[in-house]
CSV table of N, CA and C in Angstrom, one decimal:
chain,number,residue,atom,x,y,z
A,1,UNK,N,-34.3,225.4,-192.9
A,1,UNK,CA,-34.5,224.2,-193.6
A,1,UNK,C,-33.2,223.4,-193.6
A,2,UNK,N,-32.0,224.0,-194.1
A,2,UNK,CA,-31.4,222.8,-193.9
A,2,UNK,C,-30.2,222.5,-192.7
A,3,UNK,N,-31.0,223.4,-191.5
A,3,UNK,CA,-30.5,223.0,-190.2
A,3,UNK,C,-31.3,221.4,-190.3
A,4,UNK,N,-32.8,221.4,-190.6
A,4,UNK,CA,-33.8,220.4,-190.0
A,4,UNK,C,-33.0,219.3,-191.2
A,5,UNK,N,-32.4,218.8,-192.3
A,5,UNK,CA,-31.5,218.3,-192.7
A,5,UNK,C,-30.8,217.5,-191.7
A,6,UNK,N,-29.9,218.3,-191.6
A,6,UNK,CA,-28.6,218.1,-190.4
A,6,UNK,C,-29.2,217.2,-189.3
A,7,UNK,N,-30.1,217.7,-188.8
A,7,UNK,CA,-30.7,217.1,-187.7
A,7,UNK,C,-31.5,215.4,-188.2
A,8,UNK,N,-31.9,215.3,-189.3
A,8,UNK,CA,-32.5,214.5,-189.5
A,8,UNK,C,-31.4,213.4,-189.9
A,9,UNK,N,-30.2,213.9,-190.8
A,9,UNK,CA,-29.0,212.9,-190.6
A,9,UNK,C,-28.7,212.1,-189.4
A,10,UNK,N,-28.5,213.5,-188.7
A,10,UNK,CA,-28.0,212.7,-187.0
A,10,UNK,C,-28.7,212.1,-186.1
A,11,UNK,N,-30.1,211.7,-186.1
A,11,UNK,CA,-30.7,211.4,-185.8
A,11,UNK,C,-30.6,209.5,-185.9
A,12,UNK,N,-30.7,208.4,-185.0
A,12,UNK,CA,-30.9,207.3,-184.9
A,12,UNK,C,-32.2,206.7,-186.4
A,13,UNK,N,-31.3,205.7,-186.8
A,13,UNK,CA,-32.4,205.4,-187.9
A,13,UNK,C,-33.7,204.6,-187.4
A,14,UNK,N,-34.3,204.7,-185.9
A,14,UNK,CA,-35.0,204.3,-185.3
A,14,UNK,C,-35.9,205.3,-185.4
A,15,UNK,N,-35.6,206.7,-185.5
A,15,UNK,CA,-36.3,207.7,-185.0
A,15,UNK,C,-37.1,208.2,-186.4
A,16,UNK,N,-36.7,207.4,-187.3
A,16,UNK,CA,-36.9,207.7,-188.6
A,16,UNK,C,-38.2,207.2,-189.5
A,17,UNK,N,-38.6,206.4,-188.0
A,17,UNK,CA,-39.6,205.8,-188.4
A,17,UNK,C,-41.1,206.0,-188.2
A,18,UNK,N,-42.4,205.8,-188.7
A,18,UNK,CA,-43.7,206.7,-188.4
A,18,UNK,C,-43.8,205.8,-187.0
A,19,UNK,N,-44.2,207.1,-186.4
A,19,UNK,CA,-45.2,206.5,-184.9
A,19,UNK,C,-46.6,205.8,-185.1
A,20,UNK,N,-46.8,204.3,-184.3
A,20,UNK,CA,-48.0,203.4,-184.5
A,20,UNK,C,-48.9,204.6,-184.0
A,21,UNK,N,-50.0,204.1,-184.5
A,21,UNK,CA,-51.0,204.3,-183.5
A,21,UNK,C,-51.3,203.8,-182.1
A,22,UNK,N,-50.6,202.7,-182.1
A,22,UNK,CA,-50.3,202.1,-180.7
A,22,UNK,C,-49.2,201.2,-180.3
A,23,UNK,N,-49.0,201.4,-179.7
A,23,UNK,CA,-47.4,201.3,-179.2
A,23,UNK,C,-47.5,199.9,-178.8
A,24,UNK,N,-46.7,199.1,-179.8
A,24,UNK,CA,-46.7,197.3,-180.1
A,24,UNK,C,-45.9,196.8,-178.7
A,25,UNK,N,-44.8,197.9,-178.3
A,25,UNK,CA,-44.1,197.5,-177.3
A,25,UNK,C,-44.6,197.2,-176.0
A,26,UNK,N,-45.3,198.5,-176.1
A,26,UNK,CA,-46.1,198.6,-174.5
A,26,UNK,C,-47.4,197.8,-174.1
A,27,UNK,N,-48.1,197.2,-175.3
A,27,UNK,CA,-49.0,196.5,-175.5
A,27,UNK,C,-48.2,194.9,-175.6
A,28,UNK,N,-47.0,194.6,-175.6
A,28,UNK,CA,-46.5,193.5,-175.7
A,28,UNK,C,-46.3,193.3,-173.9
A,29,UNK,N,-45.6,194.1,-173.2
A,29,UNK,CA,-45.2,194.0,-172.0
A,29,UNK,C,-46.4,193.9,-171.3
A,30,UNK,N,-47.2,195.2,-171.7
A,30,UNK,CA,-49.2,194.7,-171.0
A,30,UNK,C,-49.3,192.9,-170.6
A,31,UNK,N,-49.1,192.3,-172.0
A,31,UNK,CA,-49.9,191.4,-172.5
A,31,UNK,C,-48.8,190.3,-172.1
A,32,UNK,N,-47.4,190.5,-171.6
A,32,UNK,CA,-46.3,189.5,-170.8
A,32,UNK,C,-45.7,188.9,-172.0
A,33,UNK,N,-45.5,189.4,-173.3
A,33,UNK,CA,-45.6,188.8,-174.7
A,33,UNK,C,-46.0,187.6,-175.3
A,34,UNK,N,-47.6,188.0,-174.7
A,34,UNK,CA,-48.2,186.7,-175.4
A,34,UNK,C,-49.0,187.5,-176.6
A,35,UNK,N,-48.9,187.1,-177.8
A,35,UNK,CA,-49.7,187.6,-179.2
A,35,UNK,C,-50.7,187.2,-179.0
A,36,UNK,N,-51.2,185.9,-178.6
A,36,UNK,CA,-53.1,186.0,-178.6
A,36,UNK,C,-53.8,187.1,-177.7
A,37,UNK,N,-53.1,187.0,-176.8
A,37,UNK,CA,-53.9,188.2,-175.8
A,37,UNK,C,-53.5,189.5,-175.9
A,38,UNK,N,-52.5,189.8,-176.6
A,38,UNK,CA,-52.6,191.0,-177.6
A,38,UNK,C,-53.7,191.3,-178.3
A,39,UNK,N,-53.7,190.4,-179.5
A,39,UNK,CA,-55.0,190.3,-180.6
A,39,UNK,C,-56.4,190.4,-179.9
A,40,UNK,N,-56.6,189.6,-178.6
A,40,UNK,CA,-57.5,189.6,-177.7
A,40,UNK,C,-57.7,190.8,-177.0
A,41,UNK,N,-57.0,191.7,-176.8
A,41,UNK,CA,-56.7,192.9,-175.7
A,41,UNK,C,-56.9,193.9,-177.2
A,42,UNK,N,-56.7,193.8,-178.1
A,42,UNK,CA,-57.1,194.8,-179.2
A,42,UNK,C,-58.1,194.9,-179.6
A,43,UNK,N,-59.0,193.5,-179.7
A,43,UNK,CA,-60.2,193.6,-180.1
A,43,UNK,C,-61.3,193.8,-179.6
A,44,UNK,N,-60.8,193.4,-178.2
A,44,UNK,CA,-61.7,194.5,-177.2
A,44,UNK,C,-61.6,195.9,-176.8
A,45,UNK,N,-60.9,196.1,-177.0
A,45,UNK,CA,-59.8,197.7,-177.0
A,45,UNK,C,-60.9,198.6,-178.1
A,46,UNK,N,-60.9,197.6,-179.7
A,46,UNK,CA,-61.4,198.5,-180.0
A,46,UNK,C,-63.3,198.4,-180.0
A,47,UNK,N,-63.9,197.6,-179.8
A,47,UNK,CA,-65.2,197.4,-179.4
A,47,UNK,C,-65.3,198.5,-178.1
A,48,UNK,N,-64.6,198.6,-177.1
A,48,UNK,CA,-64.2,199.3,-176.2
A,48,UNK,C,-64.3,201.1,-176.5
A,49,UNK,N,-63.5,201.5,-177.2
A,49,UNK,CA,-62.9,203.1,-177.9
A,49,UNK,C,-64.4,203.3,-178.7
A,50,UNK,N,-64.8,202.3,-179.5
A,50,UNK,CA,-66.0,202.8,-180.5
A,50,UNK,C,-67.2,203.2,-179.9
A,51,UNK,N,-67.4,202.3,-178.8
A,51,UNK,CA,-69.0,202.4,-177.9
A,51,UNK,C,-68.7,203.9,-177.5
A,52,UNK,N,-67.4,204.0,-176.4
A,52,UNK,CA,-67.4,205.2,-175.9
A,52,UNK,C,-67.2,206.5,-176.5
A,53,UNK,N,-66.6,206.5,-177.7
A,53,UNK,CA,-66.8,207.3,-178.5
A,53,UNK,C,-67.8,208.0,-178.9
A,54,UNK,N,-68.7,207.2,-179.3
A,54,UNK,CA,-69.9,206.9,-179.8
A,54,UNK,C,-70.9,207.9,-178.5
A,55,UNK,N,-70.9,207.0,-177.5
A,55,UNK,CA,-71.5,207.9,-176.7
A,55,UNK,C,-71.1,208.9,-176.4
A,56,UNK,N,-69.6,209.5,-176.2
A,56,UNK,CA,-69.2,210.8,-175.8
A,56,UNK,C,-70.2,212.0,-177.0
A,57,UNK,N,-70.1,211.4,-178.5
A,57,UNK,CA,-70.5,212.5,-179.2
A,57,UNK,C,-71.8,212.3,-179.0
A,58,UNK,N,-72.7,211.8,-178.3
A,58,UNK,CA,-74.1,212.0,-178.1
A,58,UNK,C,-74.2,212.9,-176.7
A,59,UNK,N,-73.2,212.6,-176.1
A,59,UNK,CA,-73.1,213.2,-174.3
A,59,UNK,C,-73.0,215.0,-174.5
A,60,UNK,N,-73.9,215.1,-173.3
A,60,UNK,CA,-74.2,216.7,-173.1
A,60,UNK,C,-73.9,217.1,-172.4
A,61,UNK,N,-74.6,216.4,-171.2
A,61,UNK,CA,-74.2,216.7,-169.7
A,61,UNK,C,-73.0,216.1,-169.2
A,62,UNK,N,-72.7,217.7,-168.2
A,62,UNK,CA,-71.0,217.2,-167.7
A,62,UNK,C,-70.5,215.8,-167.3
A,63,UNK,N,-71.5,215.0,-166.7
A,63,UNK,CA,-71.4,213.5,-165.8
A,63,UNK,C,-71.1,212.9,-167.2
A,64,UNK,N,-71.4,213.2,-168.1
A,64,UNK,CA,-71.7,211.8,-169.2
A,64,UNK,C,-70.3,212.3,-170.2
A,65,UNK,N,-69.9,213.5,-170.1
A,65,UNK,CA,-68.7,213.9,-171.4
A,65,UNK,C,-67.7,213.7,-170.4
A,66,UNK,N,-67.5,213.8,-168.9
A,66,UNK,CA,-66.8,213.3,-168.3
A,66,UNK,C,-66.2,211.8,-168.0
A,67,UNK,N,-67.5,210.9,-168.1
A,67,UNK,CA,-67.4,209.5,-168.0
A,67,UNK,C,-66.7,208.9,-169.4
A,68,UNK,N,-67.2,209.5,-170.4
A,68,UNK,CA,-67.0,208.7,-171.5
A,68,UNK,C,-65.9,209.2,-172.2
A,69,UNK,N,-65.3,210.6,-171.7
A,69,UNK,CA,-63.5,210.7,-171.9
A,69,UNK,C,-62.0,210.0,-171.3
A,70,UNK,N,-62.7,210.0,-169.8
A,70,UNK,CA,-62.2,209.1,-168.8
A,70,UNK,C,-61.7,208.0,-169.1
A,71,UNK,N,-63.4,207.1,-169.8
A,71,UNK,CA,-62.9,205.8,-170.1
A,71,UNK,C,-62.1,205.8,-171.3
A,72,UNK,N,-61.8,206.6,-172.3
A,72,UNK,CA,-61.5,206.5,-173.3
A,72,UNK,C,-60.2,206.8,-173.1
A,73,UNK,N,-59.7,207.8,-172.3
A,73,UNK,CA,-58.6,207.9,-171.8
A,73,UNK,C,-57.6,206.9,-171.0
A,74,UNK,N,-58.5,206.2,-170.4
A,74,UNK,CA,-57.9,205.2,-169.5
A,74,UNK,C,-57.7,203.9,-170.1
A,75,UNK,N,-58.5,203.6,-171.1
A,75,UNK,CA,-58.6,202.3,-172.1
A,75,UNK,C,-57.8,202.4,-173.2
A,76,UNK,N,-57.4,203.5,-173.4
A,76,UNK,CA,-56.7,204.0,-175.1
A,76,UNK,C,-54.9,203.8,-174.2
A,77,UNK,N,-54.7,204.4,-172.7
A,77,UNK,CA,-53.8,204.4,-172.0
A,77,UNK,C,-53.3,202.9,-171.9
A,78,UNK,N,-54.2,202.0,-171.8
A,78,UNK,CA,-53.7,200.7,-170.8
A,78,UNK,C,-53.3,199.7,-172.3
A,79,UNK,N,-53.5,200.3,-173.4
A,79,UNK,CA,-53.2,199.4,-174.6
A,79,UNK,C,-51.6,200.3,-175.4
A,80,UNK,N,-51.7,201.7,-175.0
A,80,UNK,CA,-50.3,202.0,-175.7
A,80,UNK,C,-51.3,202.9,-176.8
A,81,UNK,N,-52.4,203.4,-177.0
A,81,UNK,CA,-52.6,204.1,-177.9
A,81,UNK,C,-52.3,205.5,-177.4
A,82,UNK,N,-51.3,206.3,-177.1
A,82,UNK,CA,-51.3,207.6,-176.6
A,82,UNK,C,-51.4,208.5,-177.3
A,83,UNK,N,-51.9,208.8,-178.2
A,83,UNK,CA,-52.5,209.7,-179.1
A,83,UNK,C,-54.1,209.7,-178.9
A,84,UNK,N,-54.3,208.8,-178.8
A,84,UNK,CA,-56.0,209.0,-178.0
A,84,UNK,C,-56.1,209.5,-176.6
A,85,UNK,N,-54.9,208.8,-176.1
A,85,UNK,CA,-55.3,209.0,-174.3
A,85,UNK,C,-55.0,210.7,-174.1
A,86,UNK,N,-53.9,211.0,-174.8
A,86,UNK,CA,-53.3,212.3,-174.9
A,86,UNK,C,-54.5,213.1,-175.2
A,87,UNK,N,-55.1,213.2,-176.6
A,87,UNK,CA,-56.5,214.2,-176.6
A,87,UNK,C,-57.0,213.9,-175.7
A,88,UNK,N,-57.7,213.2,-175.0
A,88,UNK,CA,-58.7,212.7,-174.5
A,88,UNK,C,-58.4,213.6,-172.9
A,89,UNK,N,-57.0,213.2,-172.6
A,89,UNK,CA,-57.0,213.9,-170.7
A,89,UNK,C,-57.2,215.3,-171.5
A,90,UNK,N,-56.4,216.1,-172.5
A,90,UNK,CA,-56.8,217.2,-173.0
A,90,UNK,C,-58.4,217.8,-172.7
A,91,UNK,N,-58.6,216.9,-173.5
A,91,UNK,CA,-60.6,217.1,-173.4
A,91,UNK,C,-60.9,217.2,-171.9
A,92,UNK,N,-61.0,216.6,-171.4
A,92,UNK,CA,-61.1,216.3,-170.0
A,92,UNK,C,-60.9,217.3,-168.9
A,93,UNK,N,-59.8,217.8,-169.4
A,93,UNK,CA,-58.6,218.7,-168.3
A,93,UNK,C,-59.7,220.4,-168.9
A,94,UNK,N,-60.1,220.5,-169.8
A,94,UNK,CA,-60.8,221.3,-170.6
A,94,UNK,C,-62.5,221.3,-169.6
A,95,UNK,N,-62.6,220.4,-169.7
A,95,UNK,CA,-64.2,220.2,-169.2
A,95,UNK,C,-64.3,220.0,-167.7
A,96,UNK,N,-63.3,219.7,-167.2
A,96,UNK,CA,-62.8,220.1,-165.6
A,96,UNK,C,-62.1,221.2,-165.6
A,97,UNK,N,-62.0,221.9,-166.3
A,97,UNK,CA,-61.6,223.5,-166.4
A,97,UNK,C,-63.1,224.5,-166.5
A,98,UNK,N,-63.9,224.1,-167.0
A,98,UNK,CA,-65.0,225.1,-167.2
A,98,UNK,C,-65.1,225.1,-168.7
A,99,UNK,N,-64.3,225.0,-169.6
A,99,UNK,CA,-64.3,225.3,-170.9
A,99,UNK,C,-65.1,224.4,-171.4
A,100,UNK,N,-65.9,224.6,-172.3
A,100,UNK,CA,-66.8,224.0,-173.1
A,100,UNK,C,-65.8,223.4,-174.0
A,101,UNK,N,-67.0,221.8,-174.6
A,101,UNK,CA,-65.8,221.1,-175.6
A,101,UNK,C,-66.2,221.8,-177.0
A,102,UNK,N,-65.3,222.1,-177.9
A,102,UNK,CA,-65.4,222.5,-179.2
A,102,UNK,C,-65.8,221.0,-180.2
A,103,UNK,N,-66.5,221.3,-181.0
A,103,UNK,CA,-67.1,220.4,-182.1
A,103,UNK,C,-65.7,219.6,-182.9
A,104,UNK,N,-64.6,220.8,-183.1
A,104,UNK,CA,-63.2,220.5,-183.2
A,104,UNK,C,-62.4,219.6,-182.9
A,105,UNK,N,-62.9,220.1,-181.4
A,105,UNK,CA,-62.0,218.9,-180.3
A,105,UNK,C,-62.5,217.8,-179.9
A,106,UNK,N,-64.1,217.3,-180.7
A,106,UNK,CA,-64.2,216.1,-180.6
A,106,UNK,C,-64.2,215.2,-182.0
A,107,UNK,N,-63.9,216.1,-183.1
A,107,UNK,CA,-63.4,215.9,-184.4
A,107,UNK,C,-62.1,215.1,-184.4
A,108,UNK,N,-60.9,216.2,-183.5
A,108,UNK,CA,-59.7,215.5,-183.6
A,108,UNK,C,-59.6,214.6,-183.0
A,109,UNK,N,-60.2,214.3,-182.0
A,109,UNK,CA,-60.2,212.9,-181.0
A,109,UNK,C,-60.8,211.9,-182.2
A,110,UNK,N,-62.3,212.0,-182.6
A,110,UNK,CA,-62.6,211.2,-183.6
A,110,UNK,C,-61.6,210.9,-185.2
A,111,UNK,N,-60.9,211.6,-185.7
A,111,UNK,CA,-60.3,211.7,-186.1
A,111,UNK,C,-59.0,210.4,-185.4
A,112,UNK,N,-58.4,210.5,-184.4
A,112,UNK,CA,-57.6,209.7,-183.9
A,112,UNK,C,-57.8,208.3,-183.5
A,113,UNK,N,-59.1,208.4,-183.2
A,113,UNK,CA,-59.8,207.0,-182.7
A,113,UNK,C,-60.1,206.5,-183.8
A,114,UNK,N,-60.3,207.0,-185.2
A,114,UNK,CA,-60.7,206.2,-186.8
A,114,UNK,C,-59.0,205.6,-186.7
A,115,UNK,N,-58.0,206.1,-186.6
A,115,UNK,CA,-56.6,205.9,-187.2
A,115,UNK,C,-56.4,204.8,-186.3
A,116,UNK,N,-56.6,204.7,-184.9
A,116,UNK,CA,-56.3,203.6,-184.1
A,116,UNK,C,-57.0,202.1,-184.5
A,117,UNK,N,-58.6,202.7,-184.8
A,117,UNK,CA,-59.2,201.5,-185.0
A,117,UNK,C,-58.9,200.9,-186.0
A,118,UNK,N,-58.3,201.4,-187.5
A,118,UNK,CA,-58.1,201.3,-188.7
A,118,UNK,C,-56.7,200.3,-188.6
A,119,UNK,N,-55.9,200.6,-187.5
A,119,UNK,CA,-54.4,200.0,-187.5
A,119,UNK,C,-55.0,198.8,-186.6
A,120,UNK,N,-55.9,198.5,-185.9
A,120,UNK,CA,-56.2,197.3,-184.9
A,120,UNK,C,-57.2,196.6,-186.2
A,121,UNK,N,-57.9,197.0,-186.7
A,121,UNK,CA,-58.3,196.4,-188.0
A,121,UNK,C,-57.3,195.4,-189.2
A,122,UNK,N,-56.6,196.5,-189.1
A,122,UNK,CA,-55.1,196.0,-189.8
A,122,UNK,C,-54.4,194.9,-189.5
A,123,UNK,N,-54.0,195.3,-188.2
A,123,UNK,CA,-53.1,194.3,-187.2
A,123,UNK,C,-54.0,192.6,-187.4
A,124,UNK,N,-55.4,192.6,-187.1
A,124,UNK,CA,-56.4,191.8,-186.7
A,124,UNK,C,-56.5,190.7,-188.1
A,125,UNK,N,-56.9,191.1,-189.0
A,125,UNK,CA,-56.6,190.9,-190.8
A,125,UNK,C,-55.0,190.0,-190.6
A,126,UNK,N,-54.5,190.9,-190.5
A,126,UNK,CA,-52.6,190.2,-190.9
A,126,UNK,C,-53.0,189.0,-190.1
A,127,UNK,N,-53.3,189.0,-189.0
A,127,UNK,CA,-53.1,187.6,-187.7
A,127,UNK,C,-53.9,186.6,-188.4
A,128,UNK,N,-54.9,186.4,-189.2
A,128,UNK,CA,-55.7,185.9,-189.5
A,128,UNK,C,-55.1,185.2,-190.7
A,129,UNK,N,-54.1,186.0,-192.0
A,129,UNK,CA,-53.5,185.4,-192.7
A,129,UNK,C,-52.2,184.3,-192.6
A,130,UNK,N,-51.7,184.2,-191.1
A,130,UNK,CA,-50.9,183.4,-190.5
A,130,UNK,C,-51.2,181.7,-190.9
């Protein structure tokens, strides 16, 4: 315990800070730092994450739990959400392994995809009070 102290002293007051749900930086450079097409690239981002979501938890067959992680992986990637894309190749890497997906492991993915949508909800709201 109070090694983890020490360490949190010395640590940059940058590092000190919570991780987004998506990463404002990498979605800034996406987007060439334009803020509308940000707000625009989120809102379809998340209209995007929810469908596929949506259908992953209805999907059974391999073609269809494969398609709908993929995209969710690749679309959670291209905005900076890496906490979704992260579960998601997980899932994937799992179901191209042979292993069956756990009820769990589409819990914690859903679980991540509420937190992302909930901060792009957030983000969306603030722009609006401008």
């Amino acid at each position: 315990m109070a090694q983890r102290a020490i360490v949190a002293e010395t640590l940059p007051q940058s590092q000190h800070r919570p991780v987004r749900p998506v990463d404002l930086v990498h979605l800034a450079k996406q987007c060439l730092g334009d803020e509308n097409l940000e707000l625009e690239v989120l809102r379809l981002f998340d209209t995007t994450l929810a469908t596929y979501f949506e259908r992953l938890k209805l999907a059974s067959a391999y073609d269809d739990l494969a398609i709908n992680l993929h995209s969710i992986k690749g679309a959670s990637a291209g905005v900076g959400a890496r906490c979704v894309a992260d579960l998601a190749l997980q899932l994937e890497k799992d179901l191209k392994g042979g292993r069956p997906l756990r009820a769990e492991q589409i819990d914690d993915l859903g679980m991540a995809v509420e937190e992302v949508r909930d901060f792009i909800a957030q983000m969306l709201a603030n722009s609006t009070d401008d």
